[in-house]
Amino acid sequence: MEKYQTLLYYCYSTIENAEQFAADHLEFCKSLGLVGRIIVADEGLNGTVSGTREACQAYMDAVHADERFAKTDFKVDEVDEPSFIKMHCRYKPEIVHSGLRDPRVIDPNKETGKHLEPKDFLEMKDREDVVILDVRSNYEHTVGRFKNAVTLDIENFREFPEKIKELEQYKDKKILTYCTGGIKCEKASALLLKEGFNDVYQLHGGIIKYGKEVNGKDFEGQCYVFDNRLTVDVNTVNPSVVSTCRNCGAVTAKMINCANPECNEHFTQCDDCGWEMEGCCSSSCMEHPRKRTYDGTGYYVKVPQPVNVDKISKRKHKNRPAAARES
């Protein structure tokens, strides 16, 4: 039995003083010995954390004990070693960058697509009146996607709203949206409903939960994840590899980051080309003076920027009424 676990989760729930919450939550995670990446926003939490089984259980218990996050659905992976090297927790405007910040326009707590459990998604996905929609970015669906899924040419989820017009041909269909863990579908499906798509669904728990509960049937390739594993297997029923090496065209499921930090592109590259190209996507990147040392993984640790508590305090003081500051 593996000694470690990796938790993937999110929760849309209003957090007051979210910047201070991020600072406090970082210290709490460190006290448990966890490593990972958490985004905190006024609208909720989005995280992947990793640690011992005991630490992960203590973390889940603490999150569920907070009434704001009691509904959080944790996807739990058993792993041989922690999936991160460091722990960081940052405040951002959104827990997933969509550009849809105004809760008067999009609020997943009020309206979103109908949640489909994996077994129901599996039963519905091949019907003639259904369209499966992948709302993830190019580098994610390139390495793995559902059979017959509609994919979008986007580099980042914030581009999704611009693609709505391309989907109008499917307005008379049932739209089944999916993503890695479900978080992007909350806003994507809400936006589709706002734009006049009447029958919109989302895969509850995303690809990760689908793999755990129905063995990932008909998911082709691997699932991109946002930790040092980069991709994980999902399908144990009819697995396949759908991605090819950027450089030679050989079939490969291996995804890396370009060794040139100013490029840092996510792309698929076979082991032979990886060593020959030193983990770079092109010859020009190979010549870059800041090129990182390739160790065969193509994963490079980003140095996290800690939450600046002093800066938060100064900002709050500045925003207080003048009379209060002078007292």
Short mmCIF file of C-alpha atoms in Angstrom, two decimals:
data_model
loop_
_atom_site.label_atom_id
_atom_site.label_comp_id
_atom_site.label_asym_id
_atom_site.label_seq_id
_atom_site.Cartn_x
_atom_site.Cartn_y
_atom_site.Cartn_z
CA MET A 1 0.00 0.00 0.00
CA GLU A 2 1.33 3.43 -0.97
CA LYS A 3 2.23 5.69 1.93
CA TYR A 4 1.17 8.89 0.19
CA GLN A 5 -1.95 10.39 -1.34
CA THR A 6 -2.70 13.24 -3.71
CA LEU A 7 -5.97 15.14 -3.30
CA LEU A 8 -7.67 17.06 -6.11
CA TYR A 9 -10.60 19.28 -5.11
CA TYR A 10 -12.44 22.56 -5.47
CA CYS A 11 -15.33 24.31 -3.82
CA TYR A 12 -17.27 27.38 -4.89
CA SER A 13 -18.11 29.12 -1.62
CA THR A 14 -17.73 32.76 -0.61
CA ILE A 15 -14.63 33.48 1.48
CA GLU A 16 -14.43 36.79 3.32
CA ASN A 17 -10.94 38.20 3.77
CA ALA A 18 -9.73 35.66 1.24
CA GLU A 19 -6.20 37.06 1.07
CA GLN A 20 -5.68 36.57 4.79
CA PHE A 21 -7.33 33.15 4.53
CA ALA A 22 -4.71 32.18 1.92
CA ALA A 23 -1.88 33.16 4.26
CA ASP A 24 -3.39 31.27 7.20
CA HIS A 25 -4.23 28.24 5.07
CA LEU A 26 -0.67 28.05 3.81
CA GLU A 27 0.64 27.82 7.36
CA PHE A 28 -1.97 25.17 8.20
CA CYS A 29 -0.94 23.02 5.24
CA LYS A 30 2.72 23.35 6.17
CA SER A 31 1.90 22.29 9.74
CA LEU A 32 0.53 19.03 8.34
CA GLY A 33 3.58 18.48 6.18
CA LEU A 34 1.61 18.78 2.94
CA VAL A 35 2.98 19.90 -0.40
CA GLY A 36 0.91 21.20 -3.28
CA ARG A 37 -0.71 24.15 -4.98
CA ILE A 38 -3.87 25.89 -3.75
CA ILE A 39 -5.67 28.87 -5.26
CA VAL A 40 -7.85 30.93 -2.95
CA ALA A 41 -10.31 33.53 -4.25
CA ASP A 42 -13.33 35.36 -2.91
CA GLU A 43 -15.40 32.71 -4.72
CA GLY A 44 -13.78 29.62 -3.16
CA LEU A 45 -10.93 27.10 -3.15
CA ASN A 46 -9.15 25.11 -5.87
CA GLY A 47 -6.32 22.83 -4.90
CA THR A 48 -4.13 19.81 -5.34
CA VAL A 49 -2.21 18.75 -2.24
CA SER A 50 -0.11 15.71 -1.47
CA GLY A 51 1.31 14.06 1.62
CA THR A 52 1.08 11.08 3.92
CA ARG A 53 -2.25 9.30 4.21
CA GLU A 54 -2.60 10.64 7.76
CA ALA A 55 -1.86 14.23 6.75
CA CYS A 56 -4.28 14.06 3.83
CA GLN A 57 -7.04 12.66 6.05
CA ALA A 58 -6.43 15.41 8.61
CA TYR A 59 -6.64 18.00 5.82
CA MET A 60 -9.90 16.61 4.42
CA ASP A 61 -11.40 16.46 7.90
CA ALA A 62 -10.46 20.09 8.57
CA VAL A 63 -11.87 21.33 5.25
CA HIS A 64 -15.13 19.43 5.73
CA ALA A 65 -15.43 20.76 9.28
CA ASP A 66 -15.63 24.31 7.89
CA GLU A 67 -19.29 24.83 6.93
CA ARG A 68 -18.22 26.90 3.92
CA PHE A 69 -16.49 23.88 2.40
CA ALA A 70 -18.53 20.99 3.81
CA LYS A 71 -19.66 19.95 0.31
CA THR A 72 -16.13 19.66 -1.08
CA ASP A 73 -15.65 16.50 -3.14
CA PHE A 74 -12.08 15.18 -2.83
CA LYS A 75 -10.64 12.97 -5.57
CA VAL A 76 -7.99 10.81 -3.88
CA ASP A 77 -5.07 9.17 -5.67
CA GLU A 78 -2.72 6.70 -4.01
CA VAL A 79 0.86 7.63 -5.02
CA ASP A 80 4.36 6.27 -4.41
CA GLU A 81 5.73 9.68 -3.51
CA PRO A 82 4.36 13.21 -3.00
CA SER A 83 3.26 14.84 -6.26
CA PHE A 84 4.86 18.19 -5.45
CA ILE A 85 8.08 19.39 -3.90
CA LYS A 86 6.86 22.55 -2.16
CA MET A 87 3.68 23.93 -0.66
CA HIS A 88 2.17 27.18 -1.80
CA CYS A 89 -1.21 28.82 -1.45
CA ARG A 90 -2.02 31.98 -3.39
CA TYR A 91 -4.83 34.48 -3.54
CA LYS A 92 -6.16 35.16 -7.05
CA PRO A 93 -9.25 36.85 -8.51
CA GLU A 94 -10.75 33.47 -9.54
CA ILE A 95 -10.12 29.87 -8.58
CA VAL A 96 -9.97 29.03 -12.29
CA HIS A 97 -9.06 31.84 -14.68
CA SER A 98 -12.09 32.40 -16.90
CA GLY A 99 -12.55 36.16 -16.98
CA LEU A 100 -16.09 35.52 -15.67
CA ARG A 101 -15.73 37.11 -12.26
CA ASP A 102 -19.05 38.91 -11.88
CA PRO A 103 -21.39 36.67 -9.82
CA ARG A 104 -24.33 38.63 -11.23
CA VAL A 105 -23.47 37.10 -14.62
CA ILE A 106 -22.07 33.66 -13.73
CA ASP A 107 -22.51 32.07 -10.31
CA PRO A 108 -22.00 28.27 -10.15
CA ASN A 109 -23.76 28.20 -6.77
CA LYS A 110 -26.98 29.44 -8.41
CA GLU A 111 -27.02 27.97 -11.91
CA THR A 112 -24.83 25.45 -13.66
CA GLY A 113 -25.19 22.37 -15.83
CA LYS A 114 -26.89 19.26 -14.48
CA HIS A 115 -24.29 17.17 -12.66
CA LEU A 116 -23.90 13.67 -14.10
CA GLU A 117 -22.29 10.95 -12.04
CA PRO A 118 -19.73 8.93 -14.04
CA LYS A 119 -22.08 5.96 -14.55
CA ASP A 120 -24.75 8.29 -15.97
CA PHE A 121 -22.22 10.08 -18.19
CA LEU A 122 -21.10 6.69 -19.52
CA GLU A 123 -24.70 5.73 -20.28
CA MET A 124 -25.54 9.01 -22.04
CA LYS A 125 -22.39 9.87 -23.96
CA ASP A 126 -23.00 7.78 -27.10
CA ARG A 127 -26.60 8.80 -27.74
CA GLU A 128 -27.37 10.46 -31.07
CA ASP A 129 -28.79 13.57 -29.43
CA VAL A 130 -25.65 14.13 -27.32
CA VAL A 131 -22.46 16.13 -27.92
CA ILE A 132 -19.48 15.58 -25.61
CA LEU A 133 -17.65 18.88 -25.09
CA ASP A 134 -14.09 19.10 -23.77
CA VAL A 135 -13.65 22.53 -22.13
CA ARG A 136 -9.92 22.13 -21.46
CA SER A 137 -6.93 23.72 -23.21
CA ASN A 138 -5.06 22.36 -26.23
CA TYR A 139 -2.17 20.84 -24.32
CA GLU A 140 -4.64 18.94 -22.12
CA HIS A 141 -6.88 17.41 -24.78
CA THR A 142 -3.93 16.71 -27.08
CA VAL A 143 -2.64 14.05 -24.71
CA GLY A 144 -6.05 12.58 -23.88
CA ARG A 145 -9.78 13.05 -24.49
CA PHE A 146 -13.07 11.19 -24.70
CA LYS A 147 -13.78 9.31 -27.90
CA ASN A 148 -15.73 11.54 -30.34
CA ALA A 149 -15.43 14.61 -28.09
CA VAL A 150 -15.62 18.12 -29.52
CA THR A 151 -12.40 19.95 -28.59
CA LEU A 152 -11.69 23.67 -28.73
CA ASP A 153 -8.59 25.43 -30.00
CA ILE A 154 -7.75 27.36 -26.82
CA GLU A 155 -4.47 27.93 -25.02
CA ASN A 156 -6.17 28.85 -21.74
CA PHE A 157 -9.64 28.42 -20.27
CA ARG A 158 -10.14 32.20 -20.27
CA GLU A 159 -10.55 31.89 -24.06
CA PHE A 160 -13.59 29.62 -23.67
CA PRO A 161 -16.19 32.45 -23.80
CA GLU A 162 -14.83 33.45 -27.22
CA LYS A 163 -15.61 29.98 -28.59
CA ILE A 164 -19.33 29.94 -27.76
CA LYS A 165 -20.33 30.99 -31.29
CA GLU A 166 -18.53 27.96 -32.73
CA LEU A 167 -20.79 25.74 -30.62
CA GLU A 168 -24.12 27.20 -31.75
CA GLN A 169 -24.55 24.32 -34.25
CA TYR A 170 -25.11 22.07 -31.22
CA LYS A 171 -27.86 24.09 -29.54
CA ASP A 172 -30.48 21.44 -30.27
CA LYS A 173 -28.34 18.72 -28.65
CA LYS A 174 -27.67 17.65 -25.09
CA ILE A 175 -24.26 19.11 -24.22
CA LEU A 176 -22.14 16.95 -21.90
CA THR A 177 -19.19 19.01 -20.70
CA TYR A 178 -16.13 17.57 -19.00
CA CYS A 179 -12.72 18.61 -17.67
CA THR A 180 -10.06 17.22 -15.33
CA GLY A 181 -11.80 17.50 -11.97
CA GLY A 182 -15.02 19.40 -12.72
CA ILE A 183 -14.09 22.95 -11.81
CA LYS A 184 -13.97 24.41 -15.34
CA CYS A 185 -17.31 22.82 -16.19
CA GLU A 186 -19.02 24.74 -13.39
CA LYS A 187 -18.48 28.04 -15.21
CA ALA A 188 -18.43 26.65 -18.74
CA SER A 189 -21.84 25.01 -18.36
CA ALA A 190 -23.25 28.10 -16.61
CA LEU A 191 -22.10 30.27 -19.51
CA LEU A 192 -23.61 27.88 -22.07
CA LEU A 193 -26.95 28.11 -20.27
CA LYS A 194 -26.73 31.90 -20.24
CA GLU A 195 -26.03 31.86 -24.00
CA GLY A 196 -29.17 29.89 -24.79
CA PHE A 197 -28.05 26.27 -24.66
CA ASN A 198 -30.99 24.68 -22.88
CA ASP A 199 -29.85 21.13 -22.15
CA VAL A 200 -26.41 21.28 -20.53
CA TYR A 201 -24.74 18.70 -18.31
CA GLN A 202 -21.35 18.28 -16.68
CA LEU A 203 -19.34 15.25 -15.62
CA HIS A 204 -19.33 15.43 -11.83
CA GLY A 205 -15.79 15.00 -10.53
CA GLY A 206 -14.37 15.19 -14.03
CA ILE A 207 -12.12 12.72 -15.79
CA ILE A 208 -10.41 11.73 -12.55
CA LYS A 209 -13.62 10.55 -10.89
CA TYR A 210 -14.75 8.91 -14.14
CA GLY A 211 -11.57 6.83 -14.13
CA LYS A 212 -12.07 5.74 -10.54
CA GLU A 213 -15.76 4.87 -10.74
CA VAL A 214 -16.25 3.39 -14.24
CA ASN A 215 -12.64 2.54 -15.11
CA GLY A 216 -12.33 5.31 -17.70
CA LYS A 217 -14.04 3.47 -20.55
CA ASP A 218 -13.64 5.27 -23.93
CA PHE A 219 -11.27 7.91 -22.57
CA GLU A 220 -8.46 7.88 -25.11
CA GLY A 221 -4.91 8.64 -24.01
CA GLN A 222 -3.96 10.03 -20.63
CA CYS A 223 -5.28 12.80 -18.40
CA TYR A 224 -3.13 15.87 -17.88
CA VAL A 225 -2.78 16.84 -14.21
CA PHE A 226 -1.29 19.93 -12.64
CA ASP A 227 1.49 18.39 -10.58
CA ASN A 228 4.83 16.72 -11.21
CA ARG A 229 3.17 13.56 -12.57
CA LEU A 230 2.03 15.67 -15.57
CA THR A 231 -0.25 12.89 -16.85
CA VAL A 232 -2.04 9.91 -15.27
CA ASP A 233 -3.66 6.78 -16.65
CA VAL A 234 -7.46 6.78 -16.59
CA ASN A 235 -8.73 3.97 -18.81
CA THR A 236 -8.32 0.34 -17.72
CA VAL A 237 -11.06 -1.01 -20.02
CA ASN A 238 -9.97 -0.05 -23.56
CA PRO A 239 -6.86 2.14 -23.16
CA SER A 240 -5.10 3.76 -26.10
CA VAL A 241 -2.50 6.41 -26.90
CA VAL A 242 -3.66 9.31 -29.07
CA SER A 243 -0.74 11.75 -28.86
CA THR A 244 2.43 11.85 -30.94
CA CYS A 245 5.92 13.25 -30.50
CA ARG A 246 6.19 16.91 -31.56
CA ASN A 247 9.60 16.26 -33.13
CA CYS A 248 9.49 12.87 -34.84
CA GLY A 249 5.80 11.93 -34.94
CA ALA A 250 6.19 8.69 -33.00
CA VAL A 251 3.25 7.66 -30.84
CA THR A 252 3.93 8.70 -27.25
CA ALA A 253 1.94 9.63 -24.17
CA LYS A 254 4.80 11.50 -22.52
CA MET A 255 4.18 15.19 -21.97
CA ILE A 256 6.83 17.66 -20.82
CA ASN A 257 7.55 21.35 -20.40
CA CYS A 258 10.10 22.86 -22.79
CA ALA A 259 13.47 23.25 -21.03
CA ASN A 260 13.63 26.86 -22.21
CA PRO A 261 11.91 28.70 -19.32
CA GLU A 262 10.86 31.57 -21.58
CA CYS A 263 9.01 29.06 -23.76
CA ASN A 264 7.94 26.49 -21.15
CA GLU A 265 5.41 25.06 -23.62
CA HIS A 266 3.56 21.88 -22.72
CA PHE A 267 4.06 19.34 -25.50
CA THR A 268 4.41 15.62 -26.16
CA GLN A 269 7.87 14.27 -26.85
CA CYS A 270 9.21 10.71 -26.96
CA ASP A 271 12.16 9.71 -24.80
CA ASP A 272 14.59 9.49 -27.73
CA CYS A 273 13.80 13.02 -28.91
CA GLY A 274 13.76 14.23 -25.31
CA TRP A 275 17.40 13.33 -24.81
CA GLU A 276 18.40 14.40 -28.33
CA MET A 277 16.64 17.78 -27.98
CA GLU A 278 17.62 18.15 -24.31
CA GLY A 279 13.95 18.54 -23.40
CA CYS A 280 13.37 21.41 -25.82
CA CYS A 281 10.63 21.82 -28.39
CA SER A 282 12.92 23.30 -31.04
CA SER A 283 16.56 23.95 -31.93
CA SER A 284 16.17 27.64 -31.09
CA CYS A 285 15.04 26.73 -27.56
CA MET A 286 18.04 24.42 -27.25
CA GLU A 287 20.30 27.42 -27.79
CA HIS A 288 18.63 29.61 -25.19
CA PRO A 289 21.12 30.78 -22.50
CA ARG A 290 18.67 30.06 -19.66
CA LYS A 291 17.88 26.51 -20.81
CA ARG A 292 17.25 24.26 -17.83
CA THR A 293 18.96 20.91 -17.33
CA TYR A 294 16.84 18.08 -18.72
CA ASP A 295 16.66 15.03 -16.45
CA GLY A 296 14.29 12.90 -18.50
CA THR A 297 11.11 14.05 -16.76
CA GLY A 298 10.52 17.45 -18.36
CA TYR A 299 9.12 18.74 -15.09
CA TYR A 300 10.66 21.85 -13.55
CA VAL A 301 9.86 23.20 -10.12
CA LYS A 302 8.53 26.74 -10.07
CA VAL A 303 9.70 28.85 -7.18
CA PRO A 304 6.48 29.84 -5.37
CA GLN A 305 5.79 33.41 -4.36
CA PRO A 306 4.64 33.40 -0.72
CA VAL A 307 1.62 35.37 0.38
CA ASN A 308 2.85 38.77 1.55
CA VAL A 309 1.00 39.27 4.81
CA ASP A 310 2.58 42.71 5.42
CA LYS A 311 1.41 43.88 2.00
CA ILE A 312 -2.11 42.65 2.73
CA SER A 313 -2.10 44.49 6.06
CA LYS A 314 -0.92 47.74 4.44
CA ARG A 315 -3.57 47.46 1.72
CA LYS A 316 -6.31 46.95 4.30
CA HIS A 317 -5.04 49.92 6.32
CA LYS A 318 -5.00 52.10 3.21
CA ASN A 319 -8.59 51.17 2.37
CA ARG A 320 -9.88 52.05 5.83
CA PRO A 321 -11.62 55.44 6.32
CA ALA A 322 -9.21 58.24 7.19
CA ALA A 323 -10.74 58.71 10.65
CA ALA A 324 -10.15 55.05 11.45
CA ARG A 325 -6.52 55.24 10.28
CA GLU A 326 -5.84 58.23 12.50
CA SER A 327 -7.32 56.67 15.63
#
